[in-house]
Amino acid sequence: MRLDKFLKVSRLIKRRTVAKDVSEQGRIWINGKEAKASSTVKVGDELQIQYGQKIVTVRVDRIADTTRKDEAAELYTLLKEEARPKENLLDWEK
């Protein structure tokens, strides 16, 4: 399944166009490699998604063309959620 569609169906990102934009910005990785919206997602893949100041890592458990809202979280397992390190701190913020 395409990455952008999986992100929408799993509700990790609500809209497919937003998933496409996020992947074009280089904020999504599949198994440690930067991914495009057209990249293929398979069961067992690890996805890292950067949302603002946090990075979420999930493992793909199941692929489905459609899901109900209450079933969407069954498509993946949350492995890790971490704050992204601040890169350009000003002197007074250190």
GROMACS .gro file of N, CA and C in nm:
model
  282
    1MET      N    1   0.085  -0.118   0.000
    1MET     CA    2   0.000   0.000   0.000
    1MET      C    3   0.089   0.124   0.000
    2ARG      N    4   0.045   0.227  -0.065
    2ARG     CA    5   0.119   0.354  -0.067
    2ARG      C    6   0.124   0.415   0.073
    3LEU      N    7   0.234   0.480   0.103
    3LEU     CA    8   0.253   0.542   0.233
    3LEU      C    9   0.143   0.643   0.265
    4ASP      N   10   0.114   0.734   0.172
    4ASP     CA   11   0.015   0.838   0.200
    4ASP      C   12  -0.123   0.778   0.229
    5LYS      N   13  -0.159   0.671   0.159
    5LYS     CA   14  -0.289   0.608   0.185
    5LYS      C   15  -0.289   0.538   0.321
    6PHE      N   16  -0.180   0.469   0.355
    6PHE     CA   17  -0.173   0.402   0.485
    6PHE      C   18  -0.186   0.504   0.599
    7LEU      N   19  -0.118   0.617   0.588
    7LEU     CA   20  -0.124   0.718   0.693
    7LEU      C   21  -0.267   0.771   0.710
    8LYS      N   22  -0.340   0.785   0.600
    8LYS     CA   23  -0.478   0.832   0.607
    8LYS      C   24  -0.569   0.724   0.667
    9VAL      N   25  -0.559   0.601   0.617
    9VAL     CA   26  -0.646   0.492   0.664
    9VAL      C   27  -0.622   0.464   0.812
   10SER      N   28  -0.495   0.470   0.856
   10SER     CA   29  -0.461   0.444   0.996
   10SER      C   30  -0.490   0.564   1.085
   11ARG      N   31  -0.518   0.677   1.023
   11ARG     CA   32  -0.546   0.802   1.092
   11ARG      C   33  -0.425   0.855   1.170
   12LEU      N   34  -0.305   0.815   1.127
   12LEU     CA   35  -0.185   0.878   1.182
   12LEU      C   36  -0.175   1.021   1.131
   13ILE      N   37  -0.222   1.043   1.007
   13ILE     CA   38  -0.240   1.176   0.950
   13ILE      C   39  -0.379   1.176   0.887
   14LYS      N   40  -0.456   1.279   0.913
   14LYS     CA   41  -0.598   1.276   0.878
   14LYS      C   42  -0.629   1.284   0.729
   15ARG      N   43  -0.544   1.354   0.653
   15ARG     CA   44  -0.574   1.370   0.510
   15ARG      C   45  -0.459   1.320   0.426
   16ARG      N   46  -0.492   1.260   0.315
   16ARG     CA   47  -0.389   1.205   0.226
   16ARG      C   48  -0.302   1.315   0.167
   17THR      N   49  -0.359   1.430   0.137
   17THR     CA   50  -0.279   1.540   0.082
   17THR      C   51  -0.180   1.592   0.186
   18VAL      N   52  -0.220   1.594   0.312
   18VAL     CA   53  -0.129   1.636   0.418
   18VAL      C   54  -0.017   1.533   0.433
   19ALA      N   55  -0.050   1.405   0.425
   19ALA     CA   56   0.052   1.300   0.431
   19ALA      C   57   0.152   1.315   0.317
   20LYS      N   58   0.103   1.350   0.200
   20LYS     CA   59   0.191   1.373   0.085
   20LYS      C   60   0.283   1.491   0.111
   21ASP      N   61   0.230   1.600   0.162
   21ASP     CA   62   0.310   1.719   0.191
   21ASP      C   63   0.416   1.690   0.297
   22VAL      N   64   0.379   1.619   0.402
   22VAL     CA   65   0.473   1.586   0.510
   22VAL      C   66   0.587   1.500   0.458
   23SER      N   67   0.555   1.402   0.373
   23SER     CA   68   0.660   1.316   0.318
   23SER      C   69   0.751   1.394   0.223
   24GLU      N   70   0.696   1.488   0.148
   24GLU     CA   71   0.778   1.571   0.059
   24GLU      C   72   0.873   1.661   0.137
   25GLN      N   73   0.838   1.693   0.261
   25GLN     CA   74   0.923   1.775   0.346
   25GLN      C   75   1.032   1.692   0.414
   26GLY      N   76   1.034   1.562   0.390
   26GLY     CA   77   1.137   1.475   0.448
   26GLY      C   78   1.116   1.445   0.595
   27ARG      N   79   0.990   1.438   0.639
   27ARG     CA   80   0.960   1.415   0.780
   27ARG      C   81   0.905   1.276   0.809
   28ILE      N   82   0.916   1.184   0.711
   28ILE     CA   83   0.870   1.047   0.732
   28ILE      C   84   0.979   0.952   0.683
   29TRP      N   85   1.007   0.850   0.764
   29TRP     CA   86   1.106   0.748   0.729
   29TRP      C   87   1.042   0.610   0.742
   30ILE      N   88   1.079   0.521   0.650
   30ILE     CA   89   1.038   0.381   0.657
   30ILE      C   90   1.166   0.300   0.679
   31ASN      N   91   1.170   0.227   0.790
   31ASN     CA   92   1.287   0.146   0.824
   31ASN      C   93   1.417   0.225   0.815
   32GLY      N   94   1.413   0.350   0.860
   32GLY     CA   95   1.532   0.434   0.866
   32GLY      C   96   1.567   0.508   0.738
   33LYS      N   97   1.490   0.490   0.632
   33LYS     CA   98   1.517   0.558   0.505
   33LYS      C   99   1.407   0.659   0.478
   34GLU      N  100   1.448   0.777   0.430
   34GLU     CA  101   1.349   0.880   0.399
   34GLU      C  102   1.250   0.827   0.296
   35ALA      N  103   1.122   0.857   0.318
   35ALA     CA  104   1.016   0.799   0.233
   35ALA      C  105   0.940   0.907   0.158
   36LYS      N  106   0.895   0.870   0.040
   36LYS     CA  107   0.808   0.955  -0.041
   36LYS      C  108   0.664   0.908  -0.022
   37ALA      N  109   0.569   0.988  -0.065
   37ALA     CA  110   0.428   0.952  -0.052
   37ALA      C  111   0.396   0.823  -0.128
   38SER      N  112   0.469   0.797  -0.236
   38SER     CA  113   0.442   0.678  -0.317
   38SER      C  114   0.517   0.554  -0.269
   39SER      N  115   0.596   0.566  -0.162
   39SER     CA  116   0.670   0.451  -0.109
   39SER      C  117   0.572   0.343  -0.064
   40THR      N  118   0.613   0.218  -0.076
   40THR     CA  119   0.528   0.105  -0.038
   40THR      C  120   0.547   0.072   0.109
   41VAL      N  121   0.435   0.054   0.179
   41VAL     CA  122   0.435   0.015   0.320
   41VAL      C  123   0.391  -0.131   0.328
   42LYS      N  124   0.467  -0.211   0.405
   42LYS     CA  125   0.435  -0.352   0.423
   42LYS      C  126   0.422  -0.383   0.572
   43VAL      N  127   0.357  -0.493   0.603
   43VAL     CA  128   0.347  -0.538   0.742
   43VAL      C  129   0.487  -0.561   0.796
   44GLY      N  130   0.513  -0.510   0.916
   44GLY     CA  131   0.644  -0.524   0.978
   44GLY      C  132   0.733  -0.402   0.961
   45ASP      N  133   0.700  -0.311   0.870
   45ASP     CA  134   0.779  -0.189   0.852
   45ASP      C  135   0.768  -0.099   0.974
   46GLU      N  136   0.876  -0.027   1.004
   46GLU     CA  137   0.874   0.074   1.109
   46GLU      C  138   0.870   0.211   1.044
   47LEU      N  139   0.773   0.291   1.085
   47LEU     CA  140   0.758   0.426   1.033
   47LEU      C  141   0.796   0.525   1.143
   48GLN      N  142   0.874   0.626   1.106
   48GLN     CA  143   0.901   0.738   1.196
   48GLN      C  144   0.840   0.861   1.133
   49ILE      N  145   0.758   0.931   1.210
   49ILE     CA  146   0.688   1.048   1.160
   49ILE      C  147   0.719   1.165   1.252
   50GLN      N  148   0.764   1.274   1.193
   50GLN     CA  149   0.794   1.393   1.272
   50GLN      C  150   0.674   1.487   1.268
   51TYR      N  151   0.613   1.505   1.385
   51TYR     CA  152   0.501   1.599   1.402
   51TYR      C  153   0.557   1.717   1.481
   52GLY      N  154   0.582   1.829   1.419
   52GLY     CA  155   0.631   1.946   1.492
   52GLY      C  156   0.754   1.914   1.574
   53GLN      N  157   0.742   1.917   1.706
   53GLN     CA  158   0.856   1.894   1.795
   53GLN      C  159   0.863   1.752   1.851
   54LYS      N  160   0.787   1.658   1.794
   54LYS     CA  161   0.797   1.520   1.842
   54LYS      C  162   0.811   1.423   1.725
   55ILE      N  163   0.872   1.309   1.754
   55ILE     CA  164   0.888   1.203   1.655
   55ILE      C  165   0.818   1.078   1.709
   56VAL      N  166   0.728   1.024   1.628
   56VAL     CA  167   0.651   0.906   1.665
   56VAL      C  168   0.701   0.789   1.580
   57THR      N  169   0.729   0.676   1.645
   57THR     CA  170   0.772   0.555   1.576
   57THR      C  171   0.664   0.448   1.594
   58VAL      N  172   0.617   0.392   1.483
   58VAL     CA  173   0.515   0.287   1.487
   58VAL      C  174   0.558   0.170   1.401
   59ARG      N  175   0.506   0.051   1.432
   59ARG     CA  176   0.527  -0.068   1.350
   59ARG      C  177   0.395  -0.102   1.281
   60VAL      N  178   0.400  -0.127   1.152
   60VAL     CA  179   0.281  -0.162   1.075
   60VAL      C  180   0.245  -0.307   1.107
   61ASP      N  181   0.124  -0.328   1.161
   61ASP     CA  182   0.078  -0.462   1.197
   61ASP      C  183  -0.017  -0.522   1.095
   62ARG      N  184  -0.088  -0.437   1.025
   62ARG     CA  185  -0.190  -0.485   0.932
   62ARG      C  186  -0.213  -0.380   0.826
   63ILE      N  187  -0.248  -0.423   0.707
   63ILE     CA  188  -0.281  -0.333   0.596
   63ILE      C  189  -0.428  -0.352   0.564
   64ALA      N  190  -0.501  -0.241   0.548
   64ALA     CA  191  -0.642  -0.248   0.510
   64ALA      C  192  -0.674  -0.129   0.421
   65ASP      N  193  -0.760  -0.150   0.322
   65ASP     CA  194  -0.797  -0.041   0.232
   65ASP      C  195  -0.883   0.064   0.300
   66THR      N  196  -0.968   0.020   0.392
   66THR     CA  197  -1.052   0.112   0.468
   66THR      C  198  -1.065   0.060   0.610
   67THR      N  199  -1.090   0.151   0.704
   67THR     CA  200  -1.117   0.110   0.842
   67THR      C  201  -1.214   0.208   0.904
   68ARG      N  202  -1.280   0.161   1.007
   68ARG     CA  203  -1.362   0.252   1.086
   68ARG      C  204  -1.270   0.322   1.184
   69LYS      N  205  -1.316   0.433   1.234
   69LYS     CA  206  -1.233   0.515   1.324
   69LYS      C  207  -1.185   0.434   1.444
   70ASP      N  208  -1.272   0.355   1.504
   70ASP     CA  209  -1.234   0.280   1.624
   70ASP      C  210  -1.142   0.161   1.594
   71GLU      N  211  -1.129   0.123   1.466
   71GLU     CA  212  -1.041   0.013   1.428
   71GLU      C  213  -0.907   0.060   1.372
   72ALA      N  214  -0.893   0.187   1.347
   72ALA     CA  215  -0.772   0.239   1.281
   72ALA      C  216  -0.645   0.212   1.361
   73ALA      N  217  -0.650   0.223   1.491
   73ALA     CA  218  -0.532   0.203   1.575
   73ALA      C  219  -0.485   0.058   1.575
   74GLU      N  220  -0.567  -0.034   1.526
   74GLU     CA  221  -0.527  -0.175   1.519
   74GLU      C  222  -0.432  -0.203   1.404
   75LEU      N  223  -0.414  -0.105   1.314
   75LEU     CA  224  -0.326  -0.124   1.200
   75LEU      C  225  -0.179  -0.109   1.237
   76TYR      N  226  -0.150  -0.051   1.352
   76TYR     CA  227  -0.011  -0.025   1.391
   76TYR      C  228   0.005  -0.037   1.541
   77THR      N  229   0.132  -0.050   1.583
   77THR     CA  230   0.168  -0.051   1.724
   77THR      C  231   0.260   0.067   1.750
   78LEU      N  232   0.228   0.147   1.848
   78LEU     CA  233   0.313   0.260   1.885
   78LEU      C  234   0.435   0.206   1.957
   79LEU      N  235   0.553   0.229   1.902
   79LEU     CA  236   0.677   0.181   1.961
   79LEU      C  237   0.744   0.287   2.049
   80LYS      N  238   0.741   0.412   2.001
   80LYS     CA  239   0.813   0.516   2.073
   80LYS      C  240   0.757   0.652   2.035
   81GLU      N  241   0.754   0.741   2.131
   81GLU     CA  242   0.715   0.880   2.108
   81GLU      C  243   0.814   0.965   2.185
   82GLU      N  244   0.889   1.048   2.114
   82GLU     CA  245   0.994   1.125   2.179
   82GLU      C  246   0.995   1.270   2.131
   83ALA      N  247   1.042   1.358   2.217
   83ALA     CA  248   1.056   1.498   2.181
   83ALA      C  249   1.177   1.513   2.091
   84ARG      N  250   1.163   1.592   1.988
   84ARG     CA  251   1.274   1.620   1.898
   84ARG      C  252   1.369   1.718   1.964
   85PRO      N  253   1.499   1.697   1.959
   85PRO     CA  254   1.591   1.791   2.022
   85PRO      C  255   1.586   1.927   1.955
   86LYS      N  256   1.592   2.031   2.036
   86LYS     CA  257   1.594   2.167   1.982
   86LYS      C  258   1.729   2.191   1.919
   87GLU      N  259   1.729   2.239   1.796
   87GLU     CA  260   1.854   2.248   1.721
   87GLU      C  261   1.922   2.383   1.733
   88ASN      N  262   1.850   2.489   1.727
   88ASN     CA  263   1.911   2.621   1.723
   88ASN      C  264   1.869   2.704   1.843
   89LEU      N  265   1.915   2.664   1.961
   89LEU     CA  266   1.880   2.740   2.081
   89LEU      C  267   1.960   2.869   2.085
   90LEU      N  268   1.894   2.973   2.128
   90LEU     CA  269   1.964   3.100   2.152
   90LEU      C  270   2.041   3.089   2.282
   91ASP      N  271   2.143   3.174   2.301
   91ASP     CA  272   2.226   3.169   2.420
   91ASP      C  273   2.144   3.180   2.548
   92TRP      N  274   2.043   3.267   2.551
   92TRP     CA  275   1.966   3.286   2.673
   92TRP      C  276   1.872   3.169   2.701
   93GLU      N  277   1.849   3.080   2.600
   93GLU     CA  278   1.762   2.964   2.621
   93GLU      C  279   1.838   2.842   2.676
   94LYS      N  280   1.973   2.847   2.672
   94LYS     CA  281   2.054   2.732   2.715
   94LYS      C  282   2.064   2.721   2.864
   0.00000   0.00000   0.00000
